[in-house]
Amino acid sequence: MTNKKIKIIANGVVQGVGFRPFVFNLAKKYSLGGFVRNTGFGVEIVVNGKKESIEQFISVLKKSKFDMSLSFWRHPERSEESKSLNDRILRCTQNDKGFRILPSKKTEILSEFPSDLAVCPKCQTELFSENNRRYKYPFINCTACGPRFSIIKKLPYDRKNTSMREFKMCPECQKEYDNPSDRRFHAQPNACPVCGPKLSLFDKNRKLVSQHGKALEAAVKLLKNGKILAVKGIGGYHLMCDAANKKAVELLRKRKHRPTKPFAVMTNLKTAKNLCRVNKYEEKALLSPAAPIVILKNSTFHFPLFTLSFNNTLGVMLPYAPLHHLLIKEIPVLVATSGNKSDEPIAINEKEAFNNLKDIADYFLTHNREIENRSDDSIVRFLPNSNKKIIIRRSRGYVPQALDIDIKTSVFAAGGDLKNNFCITRNGKAYLSQYIGDLAEKSNLDFYVESIKKMKSFLEVNPRMAVCDAHPGYYSFNAKYKKLYHHYAHIASVIAEHKLKGKVLGFAFDGTGYGADSSSWGGEIILFDGKEFSKVAGLEQFNLPGGEICSKEIWRNAVSLLHKYNFDSYIPKLFGIYPWKTIVKMIDNNLNSPTTSSAGRLFDAVAALTGVKIEALFEAEGAMALEALAKISAKTGKYKFEFKDNKIILEDLIKGIVKDLDKKVTPAVISSKFHNTMVEIIIEAAKIYSKKYKTKTIALSGGVFQNMVLLENTVNKLKNKGFKVFFNEKVPANDGGIALGQLFMLK
Ligand code: ZN
Ligand code: ZN
Ligand code: FE
């Protein structure tokens, strides 16, 4: 009887997620011979056996839960047109008896460089089954879930190269590990209460309070009593407290010096749905193995959750480590914020936790599985009623998933200074690092240097070429690197992500960045002509009295714009309690008052003018408050603006706002009109410059486009006018995405 065979390549999230054991068992079920193995270009499967069995195998494989795509090897002599599976199943002369999982190709160490995965449903069931030997064991995992990136010391990803090497498997665990039909076959972090990591609870004085299950019980009690705990998780420590305990939340805010910036919460899906509106896309993201924080719309104002929500939104994540599940079972909503002093890296070991969090946490719930690679929780947000999401922070769960880039050699991209993620390429793939943070902070800079070193060693590369932002004041700046302009890199990141071809008209709206004319940019219209980037237009410049401080004392931006257009009479009326006279003098005498075309500072100015926020206690607080007020509708109208010499003149806009203030128009209406105006500016510019430069492709990037009201309406209106519109979906639109853009510019 003639046998048949087929070769399949599976691409997607198929490595380190239990895919190979799944394929193994499936092949066994249909009595197929052959093998499965990781390669540099995906998982390769070759099966041989009866034709019907192969077909059944493929149909089950297609319907499996894995997030992947399958491609079938085609016989070179068959016609290109024929796409039928039949054509891909070939006659087979020699067939493999039995099915094997082959080791990864040695030369392709990167075939497995997996991200951390949230606890899978099967392990969750075992975790709460009294008769299971891992009942309430906080480190349960399997081939489909558990820590990955966070425990890797070096590649290949093998137990001995992870922080699990310290734990010798007990005979029972070893048996699971060695058995190809067990769901813990080659699960590198496999462990149980007999052989694996254990919990410890310490008090403020670093005194051991209890261990194992006792530590968990005690921790639950402490949380219920309103204590603040530092809890060691996957990529670092969280600071946790009972979200329903107003005093505890207030205390955490006080101790963390974080009066207004929102805290994320951890809760179960059911409670999340009670607290917020969760659509099917958001639910899928919450439940995904990456388990990011999803910014959701509040549907209720349950006390005291309103103290956590911000502008009617709440950052929500589901428990992703087994330990989290055990805690959430007892306390349904926990505040779970990064275990750091503000703006520093999150703590990953006891030493850092004790040193850095001693003034914040009352107790420390920790364990002895070392975290090798620090990574904060990722943050995503969906466009209203859409499956499209933006990534505000790309870190745990996404790192080190690579992005395609058309660069074969190894290049280092330094990224930006704020919200840094750097990037290293290897063989056509761009490995974007975890979130590093603001490099002006010394400890973040150390983290940056250490992570670059690690990433190079993981990838086994030593980049010959390096690129950085052109800002000479940046900590990531290096005179020896190729220097690239910030806003070009923003637009380039969209082009790289979506593999856009031809000319592109880009809108780069952000806080500030170093412009090609050495001034501060941030509201730019950029042309990519297929080869080079250039600025074709932008917002008219205005002064930033005091420079960087204008992103905090946002009323200064308003004073600056009022003064520029001779509406000085409004300054004492609106900002009388501030030292506005000094500010005006600074501008007039050109003292530390650089000019900028920043769209971010314009949002700040409008927030201050309306009075919704005069000072920002954290980055973009003013713009975010303004966004929350805005409801764009045709009825609310818009302000005037004009284009002059490729500049967008803001005079009529400011005039319109002060007139509205005179008429006691509400901040909400002013905000809506302002948002409408910004959308209109983009539409007008798109019409003018798309005609001039003959392109219908639009790219939107920069932190300002994290404003959902602006993004949604801009995208919809541009599409209605026949434009093809793209924005950042895989990398942050903020400066976290700059590194990818820098790489594209190098090509
Ligand atoms: Zn599992
Ligand atoms: Zn064991
Ligand atoms: Fe930027």
CSV table of N, CA and C in Angstrom, one decimal, residues 200-211 215 222 354 362-366:
chain,number,residue,atom,x,y,z
A,200,SER,N,7.8,32.7,50.9
A,200,SER,CA,8.2,33.2,52.2
A,200,SER,C,7.6,34.6,52.5
A,201,LEU,N,7.2,34.8,53.7
A,201,LEU,CA,6.6,36.1,54.1
A,201,LEU,C,7.6,36.8,55.0
A,202,PHE,N,8.0,38.0,54.7
A,202,PHE,CA,8.9,38.8,55.6
A,202,PHE,C,8.2,40.0,56.1
A,203,ASP,N,8.5,40.5,57.3
A,203,ASP,CA,8.0,41.8,57.7
A,203,ASP,C,9.0,42.9,57.3
A,204,LYS,N,8.7,44.1,57.7
A,204,LYS,CA,9.4,45.3,57.3
A,204,LYS,C,10.9,45.2,57.7
A,205,ASN,N,11.1,44.5,58.9
A,205,ASN,CA,12.5,44.4,59.4
A,205,ASN,C,13.2,43.2,58.8
A,206,ARG,N,12.7,42.7,57.7
A,206,ARG,CA,13.3,41.5,57.0
A,206,ARG,C,13.3,40.3,57.8
A,207,LYS,N,12.4,40.2,58.8
A,207,LYS,CA,12.3,39.0,59.6
A,207,LYS,C,11.3,38.0,59.0
A,208,LEU,N,11.8,36.8,58.9
A,208,LEU,CA,10.9,35.8,58.3
A,208,LEU,C,9.7,35.5,59.1
A,209,VAL,N,8.5,35.7,58.6
A,209,VAL,CA,7.3,35.5,59.4
A,209,VAL,C,6.8,34.1,59.2
A,210,SER,N,6.7,33.6,58.0
A,210,SER,CA,6.2,32.3,57.7
A,210,SER,C,6.5,31.8,56.3
A,211,GLN,N,6.3,30.5,56.0
A,211,GLN,CA,6.7,30.0,54.7
A,211,GLN,C,5.5,29.1,54.2
A,215,ALA,N,2.5,31.1,54.7
A,215,ALA,CA,2.9,32.5,54.3
A,215,ALA,C,1.7,33.0,53.4
A,222,LEU,N,-3.3,39.7,56.1
A,222,LEU,CA,-2.8,41.0,56.1
A,222,LEU,C,-3.4,41.9,55.1
A,354,PHE,N,13.5,45.0,49.6
A,354,PHE,CA,13.7,45.5,50.9
A,354,PHE,C,14.2,46.9,50.9
A,362,ASP,N,4.3,47.0,53.9
A,362,ASP,CA,4.3,46.6,55.3
A,362,ASP,C,4.9,45.2,55.4
A,363,TYR,N,4.7,44.4,54.4
A,363,TYR,CA,5.2,43.0,54.4
A,363,TYR,C,5.6,42.7,53.0
A,364,PHE,N,6.4,41.6,52.9
A,364,PHE,CA,7.0,41.2,51.6
A,364,PHE,C,6.6,39.7,51.4
A,365,LEU,N,5.8,39.4,50.4
A,365,LEU,CA,5.5,38.0,50.1
A,365,LEU,C,6.4,37.6,48.9
A,366,THR,N,7.4,36.8,49.1
A,366,THR,CA,8.4,36.5,48.1
A,366,THR,C,8.6,35.0,47.9
